[in-house]
PDB file of C-alpha atoms in Angstrom:
ATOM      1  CA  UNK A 844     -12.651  18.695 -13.951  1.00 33.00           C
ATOM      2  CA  UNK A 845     -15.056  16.647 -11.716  1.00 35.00           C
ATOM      3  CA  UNK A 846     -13.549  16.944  -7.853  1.00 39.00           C
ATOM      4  CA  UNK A 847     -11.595  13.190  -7.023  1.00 43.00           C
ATOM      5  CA  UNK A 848     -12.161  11.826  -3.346  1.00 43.00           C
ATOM      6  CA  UNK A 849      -8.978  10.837  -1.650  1.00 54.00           C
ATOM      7  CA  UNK A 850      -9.433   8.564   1.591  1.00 70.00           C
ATOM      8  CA  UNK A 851      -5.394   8.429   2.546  1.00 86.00           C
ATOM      9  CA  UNK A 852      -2.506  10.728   2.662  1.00 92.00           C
ATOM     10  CA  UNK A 853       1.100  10.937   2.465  1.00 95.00           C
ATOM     11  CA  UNK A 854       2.947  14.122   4.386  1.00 96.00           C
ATOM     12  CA  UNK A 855       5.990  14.845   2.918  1.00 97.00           C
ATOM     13  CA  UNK A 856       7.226  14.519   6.574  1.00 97.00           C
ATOM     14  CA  UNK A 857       6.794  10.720   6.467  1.00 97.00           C
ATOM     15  CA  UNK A 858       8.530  10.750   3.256  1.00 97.00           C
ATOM     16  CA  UNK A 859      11.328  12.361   4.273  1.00 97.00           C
ATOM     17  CA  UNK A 860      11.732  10.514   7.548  1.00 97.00           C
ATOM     18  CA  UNK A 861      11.374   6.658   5.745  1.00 97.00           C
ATOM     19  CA  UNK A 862      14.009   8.053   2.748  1.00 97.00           C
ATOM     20  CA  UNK A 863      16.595  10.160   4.917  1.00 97.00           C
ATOM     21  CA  UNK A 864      16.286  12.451   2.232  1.00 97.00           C
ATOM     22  CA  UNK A 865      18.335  16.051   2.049  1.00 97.00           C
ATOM     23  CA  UNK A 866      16.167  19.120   2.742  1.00 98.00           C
ATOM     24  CA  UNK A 867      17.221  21.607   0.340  1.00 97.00           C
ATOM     25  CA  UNK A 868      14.266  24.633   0.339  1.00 97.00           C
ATOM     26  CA  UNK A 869      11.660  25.419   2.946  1.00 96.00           C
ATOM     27  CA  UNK A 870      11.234  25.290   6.268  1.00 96.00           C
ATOM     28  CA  UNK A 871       9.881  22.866   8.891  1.00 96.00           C
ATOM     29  CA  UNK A 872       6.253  23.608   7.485  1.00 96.00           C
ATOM     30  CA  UNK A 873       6.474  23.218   4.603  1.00 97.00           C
ATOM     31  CA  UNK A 874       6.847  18.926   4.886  1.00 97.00           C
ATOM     32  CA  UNK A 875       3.539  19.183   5.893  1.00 96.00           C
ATOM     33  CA  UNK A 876       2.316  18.866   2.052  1.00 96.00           C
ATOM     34  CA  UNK A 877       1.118  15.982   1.357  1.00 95.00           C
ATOM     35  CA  UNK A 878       0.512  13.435  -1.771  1.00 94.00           C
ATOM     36  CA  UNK A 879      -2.229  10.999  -2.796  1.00 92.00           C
ATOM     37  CA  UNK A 880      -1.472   9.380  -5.711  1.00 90.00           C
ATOM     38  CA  UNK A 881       1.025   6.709  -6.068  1.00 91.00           C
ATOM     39  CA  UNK A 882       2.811   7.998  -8.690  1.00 91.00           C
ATOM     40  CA  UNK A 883       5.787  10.263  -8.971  1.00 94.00           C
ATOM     41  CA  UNK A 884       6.114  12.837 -12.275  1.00 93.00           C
ATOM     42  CA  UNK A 885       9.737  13.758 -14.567  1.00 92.00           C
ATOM     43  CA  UNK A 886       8.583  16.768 -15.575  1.00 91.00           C
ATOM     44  CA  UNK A 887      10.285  17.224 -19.217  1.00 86.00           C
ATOM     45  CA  UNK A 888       7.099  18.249 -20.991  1.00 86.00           C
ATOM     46  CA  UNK A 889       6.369  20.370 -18.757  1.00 87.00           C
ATOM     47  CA  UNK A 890      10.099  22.109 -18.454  1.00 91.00           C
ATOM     48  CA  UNK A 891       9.008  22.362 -22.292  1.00 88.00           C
ATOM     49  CA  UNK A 892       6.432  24.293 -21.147  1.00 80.00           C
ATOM     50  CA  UNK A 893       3.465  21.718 -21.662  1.00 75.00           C
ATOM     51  CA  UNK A 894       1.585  22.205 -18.761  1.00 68.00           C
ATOM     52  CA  UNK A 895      -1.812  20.151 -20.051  1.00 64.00           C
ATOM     53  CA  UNK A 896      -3.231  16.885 -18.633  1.00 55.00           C
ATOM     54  CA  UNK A 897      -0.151  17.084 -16.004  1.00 58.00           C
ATOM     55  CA  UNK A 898      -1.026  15.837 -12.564  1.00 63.00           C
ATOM     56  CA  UNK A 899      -0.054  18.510 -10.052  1.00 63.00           C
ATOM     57  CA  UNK A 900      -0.441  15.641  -7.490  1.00 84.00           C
ATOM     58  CA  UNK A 901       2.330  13.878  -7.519  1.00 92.00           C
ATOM     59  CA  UNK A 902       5.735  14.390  -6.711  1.00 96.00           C
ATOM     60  CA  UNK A 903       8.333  15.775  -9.137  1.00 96.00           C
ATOM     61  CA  UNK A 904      11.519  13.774  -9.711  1.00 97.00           C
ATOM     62  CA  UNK A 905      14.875  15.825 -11.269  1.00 97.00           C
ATOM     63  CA  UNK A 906      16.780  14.003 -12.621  1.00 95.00           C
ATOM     64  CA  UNK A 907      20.077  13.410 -15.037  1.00 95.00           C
ATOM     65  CA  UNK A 908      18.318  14.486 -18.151  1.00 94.00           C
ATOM     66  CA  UNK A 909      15.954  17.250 -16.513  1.00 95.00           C
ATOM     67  CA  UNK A 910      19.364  18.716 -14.506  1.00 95.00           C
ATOM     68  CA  UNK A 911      21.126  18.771 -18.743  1.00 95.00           C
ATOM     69  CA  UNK A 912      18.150  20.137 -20.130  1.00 95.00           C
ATOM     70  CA  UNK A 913      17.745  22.875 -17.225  1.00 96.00           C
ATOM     71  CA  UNK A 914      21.189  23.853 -18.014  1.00 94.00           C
ATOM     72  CA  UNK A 915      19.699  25.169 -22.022  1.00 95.00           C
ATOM     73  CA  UNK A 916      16.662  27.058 -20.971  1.00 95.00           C
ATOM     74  CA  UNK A 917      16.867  30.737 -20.720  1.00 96.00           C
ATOM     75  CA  UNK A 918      16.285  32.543 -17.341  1.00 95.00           C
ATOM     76  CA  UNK A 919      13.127  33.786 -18.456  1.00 95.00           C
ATOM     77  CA  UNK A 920      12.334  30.155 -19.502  1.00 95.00           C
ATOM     78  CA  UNK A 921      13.016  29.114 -15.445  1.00 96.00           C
ATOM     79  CA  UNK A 922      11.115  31.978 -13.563  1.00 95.00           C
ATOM     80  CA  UNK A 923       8.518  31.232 -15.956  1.00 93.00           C
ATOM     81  CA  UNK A 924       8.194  27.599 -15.590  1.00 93.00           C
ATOM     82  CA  UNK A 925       9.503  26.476 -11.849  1.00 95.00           C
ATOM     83  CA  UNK A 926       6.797  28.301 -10.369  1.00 94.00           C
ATOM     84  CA  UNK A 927       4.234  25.680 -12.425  1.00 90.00           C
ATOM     85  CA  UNK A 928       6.435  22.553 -11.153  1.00 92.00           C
ATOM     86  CA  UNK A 929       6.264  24.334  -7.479  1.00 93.00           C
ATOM     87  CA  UNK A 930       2.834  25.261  -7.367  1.00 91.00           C
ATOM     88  CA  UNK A 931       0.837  24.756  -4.007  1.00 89.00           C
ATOM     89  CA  UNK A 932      -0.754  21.501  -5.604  1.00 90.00           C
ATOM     90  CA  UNK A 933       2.494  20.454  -6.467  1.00 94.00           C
ATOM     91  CA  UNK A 934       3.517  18.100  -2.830  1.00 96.00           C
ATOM     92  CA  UNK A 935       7.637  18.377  -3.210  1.00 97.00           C
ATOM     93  CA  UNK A 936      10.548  17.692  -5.800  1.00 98.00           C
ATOM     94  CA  UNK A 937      13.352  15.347  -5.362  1.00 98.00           C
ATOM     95  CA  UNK A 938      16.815  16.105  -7.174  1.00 98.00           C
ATOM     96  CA  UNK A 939      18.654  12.753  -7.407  1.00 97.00           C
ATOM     97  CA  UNK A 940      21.921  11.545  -7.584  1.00 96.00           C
ATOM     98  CA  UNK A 941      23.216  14.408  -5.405  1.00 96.00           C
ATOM     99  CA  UNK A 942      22.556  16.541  -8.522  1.00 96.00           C
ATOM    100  CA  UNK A 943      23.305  20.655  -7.846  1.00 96.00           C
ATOM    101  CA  UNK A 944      20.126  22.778  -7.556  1.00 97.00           C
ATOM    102  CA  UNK A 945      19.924  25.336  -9.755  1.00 96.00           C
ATOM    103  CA  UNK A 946      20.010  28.526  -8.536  1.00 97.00           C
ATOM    104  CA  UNK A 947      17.079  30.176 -10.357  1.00 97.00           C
ATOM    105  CA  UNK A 948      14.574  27.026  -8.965  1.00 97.00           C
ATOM    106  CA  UNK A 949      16.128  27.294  -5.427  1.00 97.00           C
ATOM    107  CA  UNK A 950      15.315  30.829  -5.495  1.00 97.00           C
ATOM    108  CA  UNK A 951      11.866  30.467  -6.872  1.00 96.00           C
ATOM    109  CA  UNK A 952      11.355  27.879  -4.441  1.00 97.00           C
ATOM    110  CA  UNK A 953      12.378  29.885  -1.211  1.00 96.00           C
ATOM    111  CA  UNK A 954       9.561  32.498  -2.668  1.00 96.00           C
ATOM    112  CA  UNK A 955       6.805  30.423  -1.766  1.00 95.00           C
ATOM    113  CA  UNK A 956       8.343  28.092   1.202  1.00 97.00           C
ATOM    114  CA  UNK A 957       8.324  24.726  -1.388  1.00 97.00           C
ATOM    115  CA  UNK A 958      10.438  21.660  -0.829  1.00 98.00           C
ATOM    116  CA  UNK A 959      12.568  20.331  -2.763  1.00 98.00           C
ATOM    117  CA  UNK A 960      14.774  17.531  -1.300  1.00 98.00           C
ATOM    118  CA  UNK A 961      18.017  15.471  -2.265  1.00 98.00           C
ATOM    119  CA  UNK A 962      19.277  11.883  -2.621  1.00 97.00           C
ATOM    120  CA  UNK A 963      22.168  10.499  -3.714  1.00 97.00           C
ATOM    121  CA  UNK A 964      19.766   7.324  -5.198  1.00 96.00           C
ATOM    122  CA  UNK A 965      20.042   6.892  -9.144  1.00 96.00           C
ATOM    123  CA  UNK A 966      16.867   8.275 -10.572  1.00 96.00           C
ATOM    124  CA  UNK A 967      15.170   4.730 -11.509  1.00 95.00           C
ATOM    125  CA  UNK A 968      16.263   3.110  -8.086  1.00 96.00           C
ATOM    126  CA  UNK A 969      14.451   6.376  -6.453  1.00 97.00           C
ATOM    127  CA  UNK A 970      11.361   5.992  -8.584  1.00 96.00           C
ATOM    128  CA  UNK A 971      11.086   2.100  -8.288  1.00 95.00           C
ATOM    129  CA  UNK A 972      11.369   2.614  -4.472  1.00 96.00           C
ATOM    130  CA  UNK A 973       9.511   5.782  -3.530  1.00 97.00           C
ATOM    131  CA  UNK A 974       6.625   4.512  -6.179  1.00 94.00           C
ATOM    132  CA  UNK A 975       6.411   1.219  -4.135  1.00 92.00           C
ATOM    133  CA  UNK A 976       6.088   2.732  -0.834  1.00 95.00           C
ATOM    134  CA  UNK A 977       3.506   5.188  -1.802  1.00 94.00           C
ATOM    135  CA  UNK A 978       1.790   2.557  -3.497  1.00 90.00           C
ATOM    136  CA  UNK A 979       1.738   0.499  -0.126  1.00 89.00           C
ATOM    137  CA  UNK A 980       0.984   3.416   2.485  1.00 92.00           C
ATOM    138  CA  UNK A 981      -1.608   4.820  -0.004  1.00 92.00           C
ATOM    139  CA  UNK A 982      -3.284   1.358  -0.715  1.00 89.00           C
ATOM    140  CA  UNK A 983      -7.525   1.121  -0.230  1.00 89.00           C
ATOM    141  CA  UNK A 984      -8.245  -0.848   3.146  1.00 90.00           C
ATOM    142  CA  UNK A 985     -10.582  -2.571   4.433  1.00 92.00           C
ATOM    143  CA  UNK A 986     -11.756  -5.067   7.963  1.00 93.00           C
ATOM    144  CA  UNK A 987     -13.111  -8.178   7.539  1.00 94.00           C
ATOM    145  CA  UNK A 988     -14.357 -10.374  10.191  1.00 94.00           C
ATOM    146  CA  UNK A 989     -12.439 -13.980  10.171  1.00 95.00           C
ATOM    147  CA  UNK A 990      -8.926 -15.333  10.393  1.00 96.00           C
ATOM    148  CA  UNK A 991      -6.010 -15.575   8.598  1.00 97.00           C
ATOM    149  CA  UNK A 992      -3.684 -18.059   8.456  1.00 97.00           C
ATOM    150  CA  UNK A 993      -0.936 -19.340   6.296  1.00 96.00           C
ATOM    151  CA  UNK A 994      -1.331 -22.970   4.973  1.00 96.00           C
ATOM    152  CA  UNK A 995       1.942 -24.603   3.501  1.00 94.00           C
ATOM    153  CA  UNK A 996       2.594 -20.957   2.224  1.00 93.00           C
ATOM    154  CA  UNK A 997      -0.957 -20.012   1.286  1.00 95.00           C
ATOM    155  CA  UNK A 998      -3.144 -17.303   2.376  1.00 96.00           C
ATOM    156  CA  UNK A 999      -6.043 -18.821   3.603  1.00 97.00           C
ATOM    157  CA  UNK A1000      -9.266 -16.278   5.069  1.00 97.00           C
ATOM    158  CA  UNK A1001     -11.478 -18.477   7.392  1.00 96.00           C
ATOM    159  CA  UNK A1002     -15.134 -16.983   6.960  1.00 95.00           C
ATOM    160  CA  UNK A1003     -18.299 -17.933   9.044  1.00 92.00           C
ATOM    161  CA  UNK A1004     -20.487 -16.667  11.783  1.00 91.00           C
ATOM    162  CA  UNK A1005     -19.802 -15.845  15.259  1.00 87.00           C
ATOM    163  CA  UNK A1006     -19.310 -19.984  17.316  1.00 85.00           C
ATOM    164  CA  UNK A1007     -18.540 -22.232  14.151  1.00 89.00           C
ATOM    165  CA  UNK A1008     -14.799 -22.431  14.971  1.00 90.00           C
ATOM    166  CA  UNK A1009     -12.716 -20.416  13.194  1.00 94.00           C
ATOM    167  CA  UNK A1010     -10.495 -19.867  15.972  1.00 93.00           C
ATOM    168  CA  UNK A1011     -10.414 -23.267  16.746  1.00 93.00           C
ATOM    169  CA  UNK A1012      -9.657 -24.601  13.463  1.00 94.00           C
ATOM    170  CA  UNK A1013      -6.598 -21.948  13.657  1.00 95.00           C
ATOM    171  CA  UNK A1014      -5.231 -23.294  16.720  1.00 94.00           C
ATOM    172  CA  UNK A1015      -5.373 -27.097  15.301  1.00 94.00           C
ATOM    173  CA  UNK A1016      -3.293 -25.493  11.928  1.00 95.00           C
ATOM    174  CA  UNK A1017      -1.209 -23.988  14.369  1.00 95.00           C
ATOM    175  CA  UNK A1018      -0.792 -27.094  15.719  1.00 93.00           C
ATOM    176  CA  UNK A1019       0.274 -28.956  12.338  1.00 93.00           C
ATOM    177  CA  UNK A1020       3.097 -26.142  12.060  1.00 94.00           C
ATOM    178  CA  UNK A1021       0.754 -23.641  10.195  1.00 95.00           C
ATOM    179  CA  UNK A1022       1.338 -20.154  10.882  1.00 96.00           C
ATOM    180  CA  UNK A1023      -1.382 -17.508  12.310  1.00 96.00           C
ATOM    181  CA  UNK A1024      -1.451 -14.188  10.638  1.00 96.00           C
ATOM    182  CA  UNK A1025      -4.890 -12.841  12.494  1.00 96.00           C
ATOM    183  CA  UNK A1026      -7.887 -13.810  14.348  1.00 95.00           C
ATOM    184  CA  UNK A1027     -11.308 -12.560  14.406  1.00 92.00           C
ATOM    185  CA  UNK A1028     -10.427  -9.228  12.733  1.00 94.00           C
ATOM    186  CA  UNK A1029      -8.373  -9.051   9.238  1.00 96.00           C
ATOM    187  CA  UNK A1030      -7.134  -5.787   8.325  1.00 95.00           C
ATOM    188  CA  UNK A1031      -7.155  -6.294   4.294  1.00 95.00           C
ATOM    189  CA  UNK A1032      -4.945  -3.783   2.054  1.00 93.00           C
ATOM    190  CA  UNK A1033      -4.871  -3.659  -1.798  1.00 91.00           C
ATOM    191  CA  UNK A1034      -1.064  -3.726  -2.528  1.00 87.00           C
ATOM    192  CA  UNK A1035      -0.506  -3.415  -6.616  1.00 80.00           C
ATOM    193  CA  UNK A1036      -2.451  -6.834  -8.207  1.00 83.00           C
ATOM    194  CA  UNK A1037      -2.647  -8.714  -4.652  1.00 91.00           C
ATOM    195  CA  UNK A1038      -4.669  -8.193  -1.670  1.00 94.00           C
ATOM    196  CA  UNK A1039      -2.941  -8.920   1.832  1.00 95.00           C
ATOM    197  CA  UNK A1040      -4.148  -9.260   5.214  1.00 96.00           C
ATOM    198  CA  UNK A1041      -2.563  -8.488   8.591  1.00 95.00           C
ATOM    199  CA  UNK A1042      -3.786  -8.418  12.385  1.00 95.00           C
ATOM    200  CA  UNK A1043      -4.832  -5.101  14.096  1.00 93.00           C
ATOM    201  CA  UNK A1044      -1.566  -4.228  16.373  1.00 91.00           C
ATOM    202  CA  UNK A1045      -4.202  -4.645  19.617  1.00 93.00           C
ATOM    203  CA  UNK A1046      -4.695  -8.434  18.971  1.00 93.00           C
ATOM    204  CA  UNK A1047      -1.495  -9.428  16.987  1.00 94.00           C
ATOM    205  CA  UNK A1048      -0.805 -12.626  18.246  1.00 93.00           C
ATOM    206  CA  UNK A1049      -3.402 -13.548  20.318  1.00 94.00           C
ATOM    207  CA  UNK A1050      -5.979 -16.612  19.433  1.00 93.00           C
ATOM    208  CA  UNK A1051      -9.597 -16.463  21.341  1.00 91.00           C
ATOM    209  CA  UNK A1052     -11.063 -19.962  22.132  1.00 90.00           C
ATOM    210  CA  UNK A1053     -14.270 -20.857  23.840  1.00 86.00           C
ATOM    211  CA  UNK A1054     -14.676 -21.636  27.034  1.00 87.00           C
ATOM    212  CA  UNK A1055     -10.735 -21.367  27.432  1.00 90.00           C
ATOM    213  CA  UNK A1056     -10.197 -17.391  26.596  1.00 91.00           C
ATOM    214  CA  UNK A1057      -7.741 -15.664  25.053  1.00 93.00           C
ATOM    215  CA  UNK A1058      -3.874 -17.492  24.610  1.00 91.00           C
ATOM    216  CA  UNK A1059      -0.750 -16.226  23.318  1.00 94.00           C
ATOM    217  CA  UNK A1060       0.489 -17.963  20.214  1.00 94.00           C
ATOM    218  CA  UNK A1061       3.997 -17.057  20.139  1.00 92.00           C
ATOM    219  CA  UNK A1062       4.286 -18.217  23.686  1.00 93.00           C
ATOM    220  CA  UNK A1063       2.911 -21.092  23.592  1.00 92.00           C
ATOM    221  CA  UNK A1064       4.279 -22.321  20.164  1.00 93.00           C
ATOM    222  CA  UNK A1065       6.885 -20.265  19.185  1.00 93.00           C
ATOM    223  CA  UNK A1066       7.355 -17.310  16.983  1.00 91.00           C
ATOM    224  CA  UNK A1067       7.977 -19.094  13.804  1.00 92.00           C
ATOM    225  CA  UNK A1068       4.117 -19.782  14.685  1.00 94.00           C
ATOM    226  CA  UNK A1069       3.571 -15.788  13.532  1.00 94.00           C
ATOM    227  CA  UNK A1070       3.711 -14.055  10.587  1.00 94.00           C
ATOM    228  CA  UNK A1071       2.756 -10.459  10.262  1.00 93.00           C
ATOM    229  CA  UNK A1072       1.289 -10.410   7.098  1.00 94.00           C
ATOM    230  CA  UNK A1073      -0.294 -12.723   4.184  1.00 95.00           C
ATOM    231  CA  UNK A1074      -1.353 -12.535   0.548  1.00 96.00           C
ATOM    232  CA  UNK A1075      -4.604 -14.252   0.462  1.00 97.00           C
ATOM    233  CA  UNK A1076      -5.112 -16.495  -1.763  1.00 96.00           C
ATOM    234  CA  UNK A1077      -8.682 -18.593  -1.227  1.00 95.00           C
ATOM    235  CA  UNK A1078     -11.396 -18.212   1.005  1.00 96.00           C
ATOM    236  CA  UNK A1079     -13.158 -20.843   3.068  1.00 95.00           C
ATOM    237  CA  UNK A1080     -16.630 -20.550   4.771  1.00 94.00           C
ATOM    238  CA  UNK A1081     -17.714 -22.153   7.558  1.00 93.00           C
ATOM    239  CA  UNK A1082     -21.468 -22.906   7.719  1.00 90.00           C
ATOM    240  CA  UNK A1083     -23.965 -24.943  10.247  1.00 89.00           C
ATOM    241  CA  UNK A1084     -24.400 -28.439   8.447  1.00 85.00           C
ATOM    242  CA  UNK A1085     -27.763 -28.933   7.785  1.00 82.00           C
ATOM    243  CA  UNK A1086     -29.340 -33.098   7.313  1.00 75.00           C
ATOM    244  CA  UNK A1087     -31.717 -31.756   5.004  1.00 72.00           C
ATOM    245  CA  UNK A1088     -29.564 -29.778   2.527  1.00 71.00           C
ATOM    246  CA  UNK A1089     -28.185 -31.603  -0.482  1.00 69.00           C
ATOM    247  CA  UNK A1090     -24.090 -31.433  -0.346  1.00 66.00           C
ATOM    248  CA  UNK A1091     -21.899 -32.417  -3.222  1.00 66.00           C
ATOM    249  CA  UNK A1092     -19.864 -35.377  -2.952  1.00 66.00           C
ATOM    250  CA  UNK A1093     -17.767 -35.488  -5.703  1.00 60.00           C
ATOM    251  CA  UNK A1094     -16.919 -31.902  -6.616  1.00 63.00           C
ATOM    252  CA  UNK A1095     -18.356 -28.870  -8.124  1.00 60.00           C
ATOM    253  CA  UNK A1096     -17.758 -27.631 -11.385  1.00 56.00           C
ATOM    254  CA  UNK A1097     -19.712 -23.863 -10.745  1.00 62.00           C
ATOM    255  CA  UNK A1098     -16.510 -21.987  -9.281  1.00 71.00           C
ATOM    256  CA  UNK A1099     -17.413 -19.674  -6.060  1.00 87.00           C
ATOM    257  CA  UNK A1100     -15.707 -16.574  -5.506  1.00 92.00           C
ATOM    258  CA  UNK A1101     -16.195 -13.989  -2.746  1.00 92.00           C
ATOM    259  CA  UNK A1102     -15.203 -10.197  -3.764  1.00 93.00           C
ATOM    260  CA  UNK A1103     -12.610  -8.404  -1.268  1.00 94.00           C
ATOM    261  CA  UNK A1104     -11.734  -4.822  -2.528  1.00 91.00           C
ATOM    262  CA  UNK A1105     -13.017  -5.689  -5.943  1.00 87.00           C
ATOM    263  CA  UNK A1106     -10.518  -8.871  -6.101  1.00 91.00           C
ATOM    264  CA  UNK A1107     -12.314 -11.788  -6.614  1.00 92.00           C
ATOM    265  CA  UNK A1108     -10.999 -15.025  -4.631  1.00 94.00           C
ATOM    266  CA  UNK A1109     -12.023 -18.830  -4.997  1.00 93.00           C
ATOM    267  CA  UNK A1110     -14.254 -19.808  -2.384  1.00 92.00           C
ATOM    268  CA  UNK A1111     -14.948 -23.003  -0.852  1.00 90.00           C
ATOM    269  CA  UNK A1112     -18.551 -23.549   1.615  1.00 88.00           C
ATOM    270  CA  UNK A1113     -17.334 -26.076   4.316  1.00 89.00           C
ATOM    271  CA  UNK A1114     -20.127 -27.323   6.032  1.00 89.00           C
ATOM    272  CA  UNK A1115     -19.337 -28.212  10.117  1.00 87.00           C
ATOM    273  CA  UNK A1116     -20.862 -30.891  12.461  1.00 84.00           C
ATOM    274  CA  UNK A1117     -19.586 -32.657  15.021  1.00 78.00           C
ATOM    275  CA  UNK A1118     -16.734 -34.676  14.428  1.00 76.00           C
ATOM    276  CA  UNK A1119     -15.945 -33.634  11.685  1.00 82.00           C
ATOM    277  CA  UNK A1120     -11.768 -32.809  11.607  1.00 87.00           C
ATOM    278  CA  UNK A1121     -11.743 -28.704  10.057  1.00 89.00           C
ATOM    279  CA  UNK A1122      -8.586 -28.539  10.582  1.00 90.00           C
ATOM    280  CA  UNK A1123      -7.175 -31.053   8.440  1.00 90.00           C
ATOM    281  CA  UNK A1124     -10.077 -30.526   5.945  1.00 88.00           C
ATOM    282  CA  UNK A1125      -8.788 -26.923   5.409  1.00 90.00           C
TER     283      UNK A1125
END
């Protein structure tokens, strides 16, 4: 099996401390384990003792069925198949509905300083939830340079070199009762089919404008003027107008896109002179 490349990480520790989740097995250490894939596993095949194309990455979830089905295997049957569910690729298993943990897999589990952990959630609630925040704190990332701001609920990424006004045009949507999301630097995450955008937590907020400096949005128009986070949804760049280039006036029919973490957004080119009102053109 070719070796994957993981970029992010999930410590059972942060797991444990966003669910409140019951600590059944294993000591402090042993929530240092960790997960990469956004996925979790109900290991029935595998209590069958069908160990093949089974990802030891992701966490194991026990539930109603796998707790009945426990109860029919032989002891020989457990020792011989916990251990595979509890290996050291294995990050942690989750036992829901406040199930009991059978003995032999407690004891099996204590051998080699595994987690296994307890909720009182239903097993589909647990999945739906745990599967959507992995999915978010595992999601591929990327910075772009531009702003973001929300148009009449629309994600809209302001692109352009450094001086043609991004920041400006921002503060006159701002103005209009459009909401900021970031400036100059977007933070971009790919979360399940949509790609969203937030501010860097050094320069949430804040707006930079020429010749003025930096101002304070929430300050100076409110909070509803914020928003932490936006799905984008189009992409506008900002370019020099030129006399000599050739600019359509009644449409074009050749769709732009520009790619952001291999998500592919309409794009409109926005040429800016002098006099010209961005703002409202956006």
């Amino acid at each position: 099996m070719s070796e994957e490349r993981y970029d992010k990480k999930v410590t059972i520790r942060e797991v444990v401390d966003f669910f409140k989740f019951e600590q059944l097995t294993g000591n402090d250490a042993s929530l240092d384990r960790w997960t990469v894939v956004p996925d979790v596993n109900r290991p029935g095949f595998e209590l069958c003792g069908f160990m093949r194309q089974s990802d030891p990455r992701r966490i194991v979830v026990i539930g109603n069925k796998e707790e009945e089905f426990i109860k029919t295997m032989s002891e020989q049957d457990q020792r011989e198949r916990f251990p595979q569910i509890t290996d050291g690729l294995t990050p942690a298993l989750i036992i829901t509905k406040n199930n009991e943990l059978p003995p032999i897999l407690k004891e099996v589990a204590n051998e080699t300083n595994f987690p296994i952990l307890r909720t009182s959630l239903e097993t589909f609630r647990l999945m739906t939830d745990l599967i959507t925040y992995l999915d978010e704190k595992l999601a591929p990332e990327d910075t772009l340079s531009g702003v973001l701001v929300s148009v009449h609920g629309a994600g809209v990424l302001l692109l352009g070199e450094s001086g043609m006004g991004k920041s400006e045009t921002a503060l006159d949507l701002i103005k209009d009762g459009h909401i900021l999301v970031a400036d100059d630097r977007v933070d971009v995450q790919h979360i399940h089919n949509a790609i969203y955008g937030h501010s860097p937590a050094m320069i949430k907020g804040l707006l930079e404008i020429r010749g003025i400096g930096v101002i304070a949005v929430e300050k100076m128009f409110g909070s509803a003027s914020l928003s932490d986070s936006a799905k984008i949804d189009i992409v506008i760049k900002l370019v020099p107008f030129e006399a000599a280039a050739e600019y359509n006036r009644i449409g074009d029919e050749t769709q732009r896109f520009t790619r952001i973490l291999d998500v592919l957004f309409p794009t409109i080119t926005l040429p800016i002179s002098a006099g010209r009102n961005v703002g409202a053109l956006v």
